[in-house]
Amino acid sequence: MSDTLTQAIAAQPEQHLSKTVLAVLASLAALGALSTNIILPSFPAMGAELGMSSRDMGLTLSYFFIAFALGQLLVGPLSDRWGRKKLVIGGLLVFSLGSVLCAYADSLNTLLAGRVVQALGVCSASVLSRAIARDLFEGEALARTLALIMVAMAAAPGFSPLLGSASDSLLGWRATFTIVGLLGIVAALAYASRVGETHAIERRQAVSALAMIGQYISLLRDTRFTRPALAVSLIVGALYAFFGAAPAVLMVGMGLTALELGLLFAGTVVVVFASGLLAPRLARRWGPSRVAAAGIVLALLGGTAVYLAQDHNLPLFTLALTVFLAGMGTVNPLGTALTLQPFGQQAGAASALLGFLQMSCAALGTWLTSVVPLPAAATLGLTLACFSLLALLTFSFARKAAPSA
């Protein structure tokens, strides 16, 4: 399996990448992650105004993840049948409507309904950004494009708390949802004017409920998909577990202020960005599977170190977290490229199932960090380490099972 991607990388090193197209795809991918974490600094104000506790406000993340995960299962195959453009633009408009509903919410139930509408809309942009990349590029160009997309998806949760904190302080939490909704409209206009339809009519496939289920079953039976997809999803789930647990670990445990937490989140972007851009170059020399496996090992070492550091020493905790993020940034683009490369005609379904697995692992990771009866830092470290270990075992076992690996 990895030989296919390695040969493609070697065969097409000069494929042209449009900076405008890359920027639009990165924006589509980042919007969902941005809308996930941008409201975290507003939880106290939102809870006070709506008469809810901070724990109740955490449901806004859970509902978002669940709707996001399930929505992708429909969006991917439908885009393989009807094309990408209608679903991307329509989804972004639905996302903006959901944002307006959140902005005017007067109860937790209304807010949760708005979050579900947001997730069902924005999931189309996120999942189809990868499918569009697969439509347009192959080989090294695909790996580089996916690296940028993965960096954008990882960077958005890092910067969004800082942006959300500023918006909440200056304009209030309702304005934050309004801003996010406007960003959805801007993204739709940019996509329509700069990218447009990328899935040619002759490549489209008829789709039915049974056909969609059959596609997903076929993908899950194919180790070329399951090996990298499960590994990437577990690592992404661990990343979101960190974002979910960070306020308790760093603010309560270590005494960071909201601004300091936002700055630390922003600092994670540098690590993810650097490792994500370096990964395709390393893959060209040593092969994507080997480099991806090395990234998983690095994430495992970092997660274990987070557990050992706990919340007693901020410098050690930060160093351990940096190691984990470097591993995550390495495996994410390569694992995604390995997942999608063999499935050009099923790029929508493959990307949708990958997104479903990622958001499911994110929901599981954030849930574990809130329910395990251990100190927050210990729970986070165990979650990072266990998810990384499972990713390594899955990746290695399936690699041995696949004849072409």
mmCIF file of C-alpha atoms in Angstrom:
data_model
loop_
_atom_site.group_PDB
_atom_site.id
_atom_site.type_symbol
_atom_site.label_atom_id
_atom_site.label_comp_id
_atom_site.label_asym_id
_atom_site.label_seq_id
_atom_site.Cartn_x
_atom_site.Cartn_y
_atom_site.Cartn_z
ATOM 1 C CA MET A 1 0.000 0.000 0.000
ATOM 2 C CA SER A 2 2.629 2.518 0.984
ATOM 3 C CA ASP A 3 4.576 1.612 -2.158
ATOM 4 C CA THR A 4 1.772 3.162 -4.228
ATOM 5 C CA LEU A 5 2.042 6.504 -2.478
ATOM 6 C CA THR A 6 5.848 6.390 -2.512
ATOM 7 C CA GLN A 7 5.865 5.768 -6.286
ATOM 8 C CA ALA A 8 3.334 8.553 -6.807
ATOM 9 C CA ILE A 9 5.442 10.947 -4.798
ATOM 10 C CA ALA A 10 8.499 10.094 -6.859
ATOM 11 C CA ALA A 11 6.605 10.231 -10.156
ATOM 12 C CA GLN A 12 5.051 13.687 -9.790
ATOM 13 C CA PRO A 13 7.406 15.933 -7.868
ATOM 14 C CA GLU A 14 6.673 19.044 -9.945
ATOM 15 C CA GLN A 15 2.841 19.116 -9.838
ATOM 16 C CA HIS A 16 1.767 22.752 -9.527
ATOM 17 C CA LEU A 17 0.061 23.923 -6.364
ATOM 18 C CA SER A 18 -2.057 27.086 -6.523
ATOM 19 C CA LYS A 19 -1.619 29.172 -3.391
ATOM 20 C CA THR A 20 -5.178 30.445 -3.712
ATOM 21 C CA VAL A 21 -6.640 26.942 -3.947
ATOM 22 C CA LEU A 22 -4.510 25.791 -1.028
ATOM 23 C CA ALA A 23 -5.677 28.737 1.068
ATOM 24 C CA VAL A 24 -9.339 28.027 0.300
ATOM 25 C CA LEU A 25 -8.997 24.310 1.100
ATOM 26 C CA ALA A 26 -7.184 25.109 4.333
ATOM 27 C CA SER A 27 -9.966 27.544 5.269
ATOM 28 C CA LEU A 28 -12.665 24.959 4.594
ATOM 29 C CA ALA A 29 -10.840 22.428 6.732
ATOM 30 C CA ALA A 30 -10.132 24.863 9.561
ATOM 31 C CA LEU A 31 -13.647 26.271 9.930
ATOM 32 C CA GLY A 32 -15.027 23.226 11.728
ATOM 33 C CA ALA A 33 -12.114 23.077 14.152
ATOM 34 C CA LEU A 34 -12.320 26.841 14.692
ATOM 35 C CA SER A 35 -15.990 26.686 15.633
ATOM 36 C CA THR A 36 -15.264 23.870 18.081
ATOM 37 C CA ASN A 37 -12.851 25.644 20.421
ATOM 38 C CA ILE A 38 -13.592 29.320 19.894
ATOM 39 C CA ILE A 39 -16.397 29.267 22.472
ATOM 40 C CA LEU A 40 -14.327 27.724 25.302
ATOM 41 C CA PRO A 41 -13.352 31.101 26.867
ATOM 42 C CA SER A 42 -17.034 32.110 26.787
ATOM 43 C CA PHE A 43 -18.294 29.170 28.840
ATOM 44 C CA PRO A 44 -18.478 31.120 32.127
ATOM 45 C CA ALA A 45 -20.409 34.018 30.559
ATOM 46 C CA MET A 46 -22.667 31.707 28.559
ATOM 47 C CA GLY A 47 -23.432 29.560 31.595
ATOM 48 C CA ALA A 48 -24.157 32.591 33.779
ATOM 49 C CA GLU A 49 -26.550 34.120 31.255
ATOM 50 C CA LEU A 50 -28.351 30.876 30.449
ATOM 51 C CA GLY A 51 -28.402 29.673 34.043
ATOM 52 C CA MET A 52 -26.280 26.571 33.393
ATOM 53 C CA SER A 53 -23.175 25.093 34.970
ATOM 54 C CA SER A 54 -19.816 24.723 33.218
ATOM 55 C CA ARG A 55 -20.431 20.977 33.008
ATOM 56 C CA ASP A 56 -23.708 21.602 31.183
ATOM 57 C CA MET A 57 -21.916 23.923 28.773
ATOM 58 C CA GLY A 58 -19.538 21.088 27.936
ATOM 59 C CA LEU A 59 -22.459 19.424 26.164
ATOM 60 C CA THR A 60 -22.018 21.984 23.381
ATOM 61 C CA LEU A 61 -18.814 20.154 22.428
ATOM 62 C CA SER A 62 -20.265 16.650 22.709
ATOM 63 C CA TYR A 63 -23.343 17.458 20.608
ATOM 64 C CA PHE A 64 -21.160 19.181 18.011
ATOM 65 C CA PHE A 65 -18.786 16.198 17.714
ATOM 66 C CA ILE A 66 -21.595 13.648 17.410
ATOM 67 C CA ALA A 67 -23.507 15.604 14.746
ATOM 68 C CA PHE A 68 -20.257 16.366 12.910
ATOM 69 C CA ALA A 69 -19.272 12.683 12.858
ATOM 70 C CA LEU A 70 -22.648 11.404 11.664
ATOM 71 C CA GLY A 71 -23.142 14.149 9.072
ATOM 72 C CA GLN A 72 -19.931 13.244 7.287
ATOM 73 C CA LEU A 73 -21.188 9.726 6.584
ATOM 74 C CA LEU A 74 -23.870 11.206 4.314
ATOM 75 C CA VAL A 75 -21.899 14.083 2.824
ATOM 76 C CA GLY A 76 -19.047 12.000 1.398
ATOM 77 C CA PRO A 77 -21.034 9.525 -0.730
ATOM 78 C CA LEU A 78 -23.518 12.215 -1.801
ATOM 79 C CA SER A 79 -20.613 14.302 -3.091
ATOM 80 C CA ASP A 80 -19.341 11.309 -5.071
ATOM 81 C CA ARG A 81 -22.767 11.227 -6.775
ATOM 82 C CA TRP A 82 -23.711 14.910 -7.100
ATOM 83 C CA GLY A 83 -20.333 16.657 -6.989
ATOM 84 C CA ARG A 84 -18.619 18.747 -4.328
ATOM 85 C CA LYS A 85 -19.865 22.285 -5.059
ATOM 86 C CA LYS A 86 -23.521 22.027 -4.048
ATOM 87 C CA LEU A 87 -22.715 20.288 -0.774
ATOM 88 C CA VAL A 88 -19.869 22.638 0.193
ATOM 89 C CA ILE A 89 -21.823 25.845 -0.450
ATOM 90 C CA GLY A 90 -25.083 24.480 0.942
ATOM 91 C CA GLY A 91 -23.317 23.162 4.025
ATOM 92 C CA LEU A 92 -21.629 26.486 4.728
ATOM 93 C CA LEU A 93 -24.965 28.312 4.470
ATOM 94 C CA VAL A 94 -26.513 25.832 6.927
ATOM 95 C CA PHE A 95 -23.531 26.374 9.219
ATOM 96 C CA SER A 96 -24.087 30.138 9.135
ATOM 97 C CA LEU A 97 -27.782 29.689 9.958
ATOM 98 C CA GLY A 98 -26.829 27.483 12.890
ATOM 99 C CA SER A 99 -24.428 30.166 14.094
ATOM 100 C CA VAL A 100 -27.253 32.729 14.046
ATOM 101 C CA LEU A 101 -29.421 30.339 16.047
ATOM 102 C CA CYS A 102 -26.645 30.030 18.648
ATOM 103 C CA ALA A 103 -26.178 33.790 18.772
ATOM 104 C CA TYR A 104 -29.836 34.320 19.690
ATOM 105 C CA ALA A 105 -30.196 31.292 21.982
ATOM 106 C CA ASP A 106 -32.073 31.956 25.227
ATOM 107 C CA SER A 107 -31.726 28.450 26.681
ATOM 108 C CA LEU A 108 -29.293 25.547 26.671
ATOM 109 C CA ASN A 109 -31.621 23.471 24.485
ATOM 110 C CA THR A 110 -31.724 26.191 21.830
ATOM 111 C CA LEU A 111 -27.951 26.555 22.002
ATOM 112 C CA LEU A 112 -27.482 22.791 21.602
ATOM 113 C CA ALA A 113 -29.859 22.785 18.629
ATOM 114 C CA GLY A 114 -27.825 25.555 17.040
ATOM 115 C CA ARG A 115 -24.615 23.628 17.626
ATOM 116 C CA VAL A 116 -26.087 20.566 15.931
ATOM 117 C CA VAL A 117 -27.114 22.661 12.916
ATOM 118 C CA GLN A 118 -23.632 24.202 12.847
ATOM 119 C CA ALA A 119 -21.978 20.785 12.860
ATOM 120 C CA LEU A 120 -24.252 19.290 10.197
ATOM 121 C CA GLY A 121 -23.410 22.215 7.925
ATOM 122 C CA VAL A 122 -19.685 22.643 8.487
ATOM 123 C CA CYS A 123 -18.922 18.928 8.297
ATOM 124 C CA SER A 124 -19.382 19.154 4.518
ATOM 125 C CA ALA A 125 -16.613 21.747 4.207
ATOM 126 C CA SER A 126 -14.245 19.771 6.403
ATOM 127 C CA VAL A 127 -14.693 16.345 4.846
ATOM 128 C CA LEU A 128 -14.847 17.614 1.271
ATOM 129 C CA SER A 129 -11.685 19.710 1.610
ATOM 130 C CA ARG A 130 -9.803 16.397 1.652
ATOM 131 C CA ALA A 131 -11.882 14.927 -1.176
ATOM 132 C CA ILE A 132 -11.288 18.052 -3.295
ATOM 133 C CA ALA A 133 -7.566 17.739 -2.657
ATOM 134 C CA ARG A 134 -7.753 14.146 -3.877
ATOM 135 C CA ASP A 135 -9.669 15.329 -6.975
ATOM 136 C CA LEU A 136 -6.999 17.871 -7.857
ATOM 137 C CA PHE A 137 -3.679 16.337 -6.813
ATOM 138 C CA GLU A 138 -1.699 13.120 -6.585
ATOM 139 C CA GLY A 139 1.641 12.019 -5.240
ATOM 140 C CA GLU A 140 3.808 14.643 -3.566
ATOM 141 C CA ALA A 141 1.329 17.395 -4.443
ATOM 142 C CA LEU A 142 -1.432 15.492 -2.629
ATOM 143 C CA ALA A 143 0.797 14.876 0.391
ATOM 144 C CA ARG A 144 1.794 18.552 0.539
ATOM 145 C CA THR A 145 -1.799 19.734 0.140
ATOM 146 C CA LEU A 146 -3.048 17.380 2.843
ATOM 147 C CA ALA A 147 -0.193 18.482 5.067
ATOM 148 C CA LEU A 148 -1.392 22.082 4.794
ATOM 149 C CA ILE A 149 -5.003 21.005 5.392
ATOM 150 C CA MET A 150 -4.022 18.991 8.453
ATOM 151 C CA VAL A 151 -1.929 21.873 9.760
ATOM 152 C CA ALA A 152 -4.914 24.203 9.330
ATOM 153 C CA MET A 153 -7.204 21.769 11.150
ATOM 154 C CA ALA A 154 -4.721 21.444 13.991
ATOM 155 C CA ALA A 155 -3.881 25.150 14.102
ATOM 156 C CA ALA A 156 -7.484 26.348 14.286
ATOM 157 C CA PRO A 157 -8.128 24.844 17.749
ATOM 158 C CA GLY A 158 -4.842 26.381 18.868
ATOM 159 C CA PHE A 159 -5.646 29.933 17.796
ATOM 160 C CA SER A 160 -9.414 29.888 18.293
ATOM 161 C CA PRO A 161 -9.425 30.184 22.135
ATOM 162 C CA LEU A 162 -7.309 33.332 21.844
ATOM 163 C CA LEU A 163 -9.674 34.748 19.231
ATOM 164 C CA GLY A 164 -12.682 33.694 21.280
ATOM 165 C CA SER A 165 -11.283 35.312 24.407
ATOM 166 C CA ALA A 166 -10.789 38.633 22.600
ATOM 167 C CA SER A 167 -14.253 38.492 21.036
ATOM 168 C CA ASP A 168 -15.899 37.629 24.342
ATOM 169 C CA SER A 169 -14.100 40.417 26.175
ATOM 170 C CA LEU A 170 -14.816 43.105 23.581
ATOM 171 C CA LEU A 171 -18.199 42.133 22.150
ATOM 172 C CA GLY A 172 -19.696 39.313 24.214
ATOM 173 C CA TRP A 173 -20.226 35.625 23.523
ATOM 174 C CA ARG A 174 -23.154 36.138 21.151
ATOM 175 C CA ALA A 175 -20.948 38.172 18.823
ATOM 176 C CA THR A 176 -18.526 35.246 18.672
ATOM 177 C CA PHE A 177 -21.182 33.104 16.991
ATOM 178 C CA THR A 178 -22.038 35.954 14.625
ATOM 179 C CA ILE A 179 -18.390 36.278 13.610
ATOM 180 C CA VAL A 180 -18.128 32.543 12.986
ATOM 181 C CA GLY A 181 -21.287 32.640 10.856
ATOM 182 C CA LEU A 182 -19.857 35.456 8.735
ATOM 183 C CA LEU A 183 -16.677 33.443 8.244
ATOM 184 C CA GLY A 184 -18.815 30.637 6.851
ATOM 185 C CA ILE A 185 -20.303 32.973 4.235
ATOM 186 C CA VAL A 186 -16.848 34.302 3.310
ATOM 187 C CA ALA A 187 -15.560 30.732 2.913
ATOM 188 C CA ALA A 188 -18.508 29.854 0.655
ATOM 189 C CA LEU A 189 -17.867 32.867 -1.589
ATOM 190 C CA ALA A 190 -14.137 32.103 -1.769
ATOM 191 C CA TYR A 191 -14.778 28.480 -2.692
ATOM 192 C CA ALA A 192 -17.370 29.344 -5.341
ATOM 193 C CA SER A 193 -15.165 31.971 -6.995
ATOM 194 C CA ARG A 194 -11.724 30.343 -6.686
ATOM 195 C CA VAL A 195 -12.237 26.572 -6.738
ATOM 196 C CA GLY A 196 -15.692 25.458 -7.834
ATOM 197 C CA GLU A 197 -16.603 21.937 -8.896
ATOM 198 C CA THR A 198 -13.699 19.472 -8.992
ATOM 199 C CA HIS A 199 -15.456 16.097 -9.285
ATOM 200 C CA ALA A 200 -15.898 15.428 -12.993
ATOM 201 C CA ILE A 201 -19.269 14.085 -14.152
ATOM 202 C CA GLU A 202 -17.699 10.973 -15.692
ATOM 203 C CA ARG A 203 -16.185 10.045 -12.309
ATOM 204 C CA ARG A 204 -19.457 10.297 -10.379
ATOM 205 C CA GLN A 205 -21.197 7.220 -9.029
ATOM 206 C CA ALA A 206 -24.863 6.491 -8.355
ATOM 207 C CA VAL A 207 -25.609 6.301 -4.658
ATOM 208 C CA SER A 208 -28.337 4.699 -2.546
ATOM 209 C CA ALA A 209 -28.645 3.867 1.130
ATOM 210 C CA LEU A 210 -27.550 0.293 0.502
ATOM 211 C CA ALA A 211 -24.762 1.440 -1.786
ATOM 212 C CA MET A 212 -23.478 3.872 0.857
ATOM 213 C CA ILE A 213 -23.476 1.176 3.518
ATOM 214 C CA GLY A 214 -21.750 -1.160 1.085
ATOM 215 C CA GLN A 215 -19.066 1.432 0.386
ATOM 216 C CA TYR A 216 -18.329 1.911 4.050
ATOM 217 C CA ILE A 217 -18.235 -1.828 4.734
ATOM 218 C CA SER A 218 -15.896 -2.290 1.787
ATOM 219 C CA LEU A 219 -13.581 0.440 3.090
ATOM 220 C CA LEU A 220 -13.576 -0.979 6.607
ATOM 221 C CA ARG A 221 -12.597 -4.388 5.235
ATOM 222 C CA ASP A 222 -9.697 -2.924 3.280
ATOM 223 C CA THR A 223 -6.505 -2.698 5.350
ATOM 224 C CA ARG A 224 -5.238 -0.037 2.976
ATOM 225 C CA PHE A 225 -7.914 2.161 4.544
ATOM 226 C CA THR A 226 -8.227 0.889 8.105
ATOM 227 C CA ARG A 227 -4.515 0.863 8.946
ATOM 228 C CA PRO A 228 -3.769 4.563 8.445
ATOM 229 C CA ALA A 229 -7.343 5.746 9.118
ATOM 230 C CA LEU A 230 -7.590 4.268 12.610
ATOM 231 C CA ALA A 231 -4.073 5.381 13.484
ATOM 232 C CA VAL A 232 -4.725 8.973 12.406
ATOM 233 C CA SER A 233 -8.117 9.035 14.106
ATOM 234 C CA LEU A 234 -6.719 7.889 17.441
ATOM 235 C CA ILE A 235 -3.978 10.512 17.306
ATOM 236 C CA VAL A 236 -6.503 13.233 16.405
ATOM 237 C CA GLY A 237 -8.732 12.006 19.237
ATOM 238 C CA ALA A 238 -5.797 12.398 21.609
ATOM 239 C CA LEU A 239 -5.231 15.950 20.353
ATOM 240 C CA TYR A 240 -8.828 16.937 21.079
ATOM 241 C CA ALA A 241 -8.568 15.277 24.476
ATOM 242 C CA PHE A 242 -5.742 17.710 25.209
ATOM 243 C CA PHE A 243 -7.798 20.695 24.078
ATOM 244 C CA GLY A 244 -10.733 19.572 26.207
ATOM 245 C CA ALA A 245 -8.652 18.920 29.329
ATOM 246 C CA ALA A 246 -6.274 21.860 28.999
ATOM 247 C CA PRO A 247 -8.359 24.389 30.978
ATOM 248 C CA ALA A 248 -8.556 22.060 33.996
ATOM 249 C CA VAL A 249 -4.907 21.032 33.784
ATOM 250 C CA LEU A 250 -3.298 24.371 32.986
ATOM 251 C CA MET A 251 -5.642 26.883 34.604
ATOM 252 C CA VAL A 252 -6.777 24.997 37.697
ATOM 253 C CA GLY A 253 -3.723 22.797 38.149
ATOM 254 C CA MET A 254 -0.969 25.210 37.141
ATOM 255 C CA GLY A 255 -2.609 28.593 37.645
ATOM 256 C CA LEU A 256 -2.460 29.940 34.083
ATOM 257 C CA THR A 257 -4.781 32.795 33.209
ATOM 258 C CA ALA A 258 -7.209 32.632 30.280
ATOM 259 C CA LEU A 259 -4.856 34.788 28.193
ATOM 260 C CA GLU A 260 -1.852 32.610 29.065
ATOM 261 C CA LEU A 261 -3.826 29.514 28.145
ATOM 262 C CA GLY A 262 -4.734 31.071 24.800
ATOM 263 C CA LEU A 263 -1.111 31.943 24.139
ATOM 264 C CA LEU A 264 -0.002 28.403 24.981
ATOM 265 C CA PHE A 265 -2.635 27.029 22.611
ATOM 266 C CA ALA A 266 -1.336 29.358 19.912
ATOM 267 C CA GLY A 267 2.189 28.148 20.580
ATOM 268 C CA THR A 268 1.159 24.585 19.754
ATOM 269 C CA VAL A 269 0.547 25.733 16.192
ATOM 270 C CA VAL A 270 4.261 26.290 15.597
ATOM 271 C CA VAL A 271 5.093 22.686 16.488
ATOM 272 C CA VAL A 272 2.267 21.221 14.421
ATOM 273 C CA PHE A 273 3.028 23.504 11.480
ATOM 274 C CA ALA A 274 6.725 22.649 11.407
ATOM 275 C CA SER A 275 6.286 18.886 11.735
ATOM 276 C CA GLY A 276 3.390 18.860 9.266
ATOM 277 C CA LEU A 277 5.427 20.609 6.572
ATOM 278 C CA LEU A 278 8.497 18.465 7.238
ATOM 279 C CA ALA A 279 6.605 15.159 7.056
ATOM 280 C CA PRO A 280 6.221 14.946 3.225
ATOM 281 C CA ARG A 281 9.923 15.678 2.754
ATOM 282 C CA LEU A 282 10.877 12.935 5.180
ATOM 283 C CA ALA A 283 8.405 10.577 3.478
ATOM 284 C CA ARG A 284 10.051 11.180 0.137
ATOM 285 C CA ARG A 285 13.332 9.905 1.545
ATOM 286 C CA TRP A 286 12.257 7.100 3.877
ATOM 287 C CA GLY A 287 8.732 6.278 2.737
ATOM 288 C CA PRO A 288 5.408 7.469 4.167
ATOM 289 C CA SER A 289 4.707 4.353 6.255
ATOM 290 C CA ARG A 290 8.012 4.457 8.088
ATOM 291 C CA VAL A 291 7.785 8.164 8.806
ATOM 292 C CA ALA A 292 4.152 7.838 9.915
ATOM 293 C CA ALA A 293 5.101 5.001 12.272
ATOM 294 C CA ALA A 294 7.917 7.141 13.673
ATOM 295 C CA GLY A 295 5.403 9.942 14.257
ATOM 296 C CA ILE A 296 3.155 7.586 16.229
ATOM 297 C CA VAL A 297 6.104 6.471 18.369
ATOM 298 C CA LEU A 298 6.973 10.110 19.019
ATOM 299 C CA ALA A 299 3.374 10.813 20.047
ATOM 300 C CA LEU A 300 3.461 7.807 22.389
ATOM 301 C CA LEU A 301 6.662 9.039 24.040
ATOM 302 C CA GLY A 302 5.181 12.505 24.439
ATOM 303 C CA GLY A 303 1.922 11.207 25.899
ATOM 304 C CA THR A 304 3.788 9.030 28.383
ATOM 305 C CA ALA A 305 5.935 11.997 29.363
ATOM 306 C CA VAL A 306 2.789 14.113 29.909
ATOM 307 C CA TYR A 307 1.572 11.505 32.379
ATOM 308 C CA LEU A 308 4.909 11.460 34.188
ATOM 309 C CA ALA A 309 5.140 15.253 34.292
ATOM 310 C CA GLN A 310 1.525 15.635 35.490
ATOM 311 C CA ASP A 311 0.747 19.173 36.687
ATOM 312 C CA HIS A 312 3.709 19.771 38.977
ATOM 313 C CA ASN A 313 6.128 21.343 36.533
ATOM 314 C CA LEU A 314 5.005 23.586 33.678
ATOM 315 C CA PRO A 315 8.316 23.467 31.716
ATOM 316 C CA LEU A 316 8.427 19.649 31.794
ATOM 317 C CA PHE A 317 4.741 19.417 30.913
ATOM 318 C CA THR A 318 5.236 21.800 28.001
ATOM 319 C CA LEU A 319 8.256 19.853 26.737
ATOM 320 C CA ALA A 320 6.352 16.557 26.927
ATOM 321 C CA LEU A 321 3.389 18.099 25.130
ATOM 322 C CA THR A 322 5.703 19.440 22.414
ATOM 323 C CA VAL A 323 6.995 15.918 21.751
ATOM 324 C CA PHE A 324 3.446 14.616 21.424
ATOM 325 C CA LEU A 325 2.444 17.452 19.085
ATOM 326 C CA ALA A 326 5.504 16.856 16.905
ATOM 327 C CA GLY A 327 4.492 13.224 16.515
ATOM 328 C CA MET A 328 0.876 14.152 15.833
ATOM 329 C CA GLY A 329 1.893 16.714 13.223
ATOM 330 C CA THR A 330 4.045 14.112 11.482
ATOM 331 C CA VAL A 331 1.576 11.244 11.285
ATOM 332 C CA ASN A 332 -1.517 13.310 10.498
ATOM 333 C CA PRO A 333 -0.827 14.358 6.873
ATOM 334 C CA LEU A 334 0.974 11.144 5.942
ATOM 335 C CA GLY A 335 -1.679 8.925 7.469
ATOM 336 C CA THR A 336 -4.386 10.892 5.685
ATOM 337 C CA ALA A 337 -2.564 10.642 2.356
ATOM 338 C CA LEU A 338 -2.066 6.899 2.834
ATOM 339 C CA THR A 339 -5.759 6.552 3.621
ATOM 340 C CA LEU A 340 -7.064 8.417 0.566
ATOM 341 C CA GLN A 341 -4.436 7.618 -2.084
ATOM 342 C CA PRO A 342 -5.869 4.210 -3.169
ATOM 343 C CA PHE A 343 -9.464 5.452 -3.376
ATOM 344 C CA GLY A 344 -9.635 8.125 -6.066
ATOM 345 C CA GLN A 345 -13.150 7.230 -7.253
ATOM 346 C CA GLN A 346 -14.372 6.891 -3.655
ATOM 347 C CA ALA A 347 -12.580 9.932 -2.295
ATOM 348 C CA GLY A 348 -15.783 11.400 -0.836
ATOM 349 C CA ALA A 349 -16.787 8.211 0.981
ATOM 350 C CA ALA A 350 -13.232 7.513 2.150
ATOM 351 C CA SER A 351 -12.787 11.063 3.437
ATOM 352 C CA ALA A 352 -16.205 10.929 5.121
ATOM 353 C CA LEU A 353 -15.464 7.678 6.914
ATOM 354 C CA LEU A 354 -12.071 9.006 7.964
ATOM 355 C CA GLY A 355 -13.724 12.143 9.337
ATOM 356 C CA PHE A 356 -16.304 10.050 11.178
ATOM 357 C CA LEU A 357 -13.586 7.988 12.818
ATOM 358 C CA GLN A 358 -11.648 11.112 13.778
ATOM 359 C CA MET A 359 -14.623 12.872 15.363
ATOM 360 C CA SER A 360 -15.689 9.674 17.125
ATOM 361 C CA CYS A 361 -12.241 9.361 18.651
ATOM 362 C CA ALA A 362 -12.365 13.070 19.555
ATOM 363 C CA ALA A 363 -15.687 12.560 21.335
ATOM 364 C CA LEU A 364 -14.299 9.526 23.150
ATOM 365 C CA GLY A 365 -11.101 11.333 24.143
ATOM 366 C CA THR A 366 -12.870 14.406 25.520
ATOM 367 C CA TRP A 367 -15.376 12.193 27.356
ATOM 368 C CA LEU A 368 -12.633 10.118 28.982
ATOM 369 C CA THR A 369 -10.778 13.172 30.261
ATOM 370 C CA SER A 370 -13.943 14.306 32.023
ATOM 371 C CA VAL A 371 -15.090 11.028 33.617
ATOM 372 C CA VAL A 372 -11.971 9.069 34.620
ATOM 373 C CA PRO A 373 -11.651 9.427 38.434
ATOM 374 C CA LEU A 374 -8.041 10.629 38.434
ATOM 375 C CA PRO A 375 -6.402 14.076 38.565
ATOM 376 C CA ALA A 376 -6.952 15.961 35.305
ATOM 377 C CA ALA A 377 -3.281 15.892 34.271
ATOM 378 C CA ALA A 378 -2.943 12.162 34.977
ATOM 379 C CA THR A 379 -6.100 11.412 33.006
ATOM 380 C CA LEU A 380 -4.865 13.496 30.093
ATOM 381 C CA GLY A 381 -1.482 11.777 30.052
ATOM 382 C CA LEU A 382 -3.060 8.322 30.174
ATOM 383 C CA THR A 383 -5.435 9.234 27.364
ATOM 384 C CA LEU A 384 -2.633 10.539 25.145
ATOM 385 C CA ALA A 385 -0.442 7.511 25.840
ATOM 386 C CA CYS A 386 -3.202 4.897 25.454
ATOM 387 C CA PHE A 387 -4.564 6.382 22.247
ATOM 388 C CA SER A 388 -1.047 6.594 20.792
ATOM 389 C CA LEU A 389 -0.288 3.012 21.813
ATOM 390 C CA LEU A 390 -3.499 1.770 20.204
ATOM 391 C CA ALA A 391 -2.609 3.718 17.059
ATOM 392 C CA LEU A 392 0.829 2.101 16.932
ATOM 393 C CA LEU A 393 -0.569 -1.395 17.460
ATOM 394 C CA THR A 394 -3.270 -0.892 14.835
ATOM 395 C CA PHE A 395 -0.837 0.553 12.330
ATOM 396 C CA SER A 396 1.780 -2.174 12.876
ATOM 397 C CA PHE A 397 -0.632 -5.115 12.973
ATOM 398 C CA ALA A 398 -2.514 -4.113 9.860
ATOM 399 C CA ARG A 399 0.754 -3.380 8.079
ATOM 400 C CA LYS A 400 1.881 -6.956 8.645
ATOM 401 C CA ALA A 401 -1.520 -8.232 7.534
ATOM 402 C CA ALA A 402 -1.458 -6.264 4.257
ATOM 403 C CA PRO A 403 0.504 -8.077 1.505
ATOM 404 C CA SER A 404 1.413 -4.837 -0.280
ATOM 405 C CA ALA A 405 2.505 -2.895 2.800
#
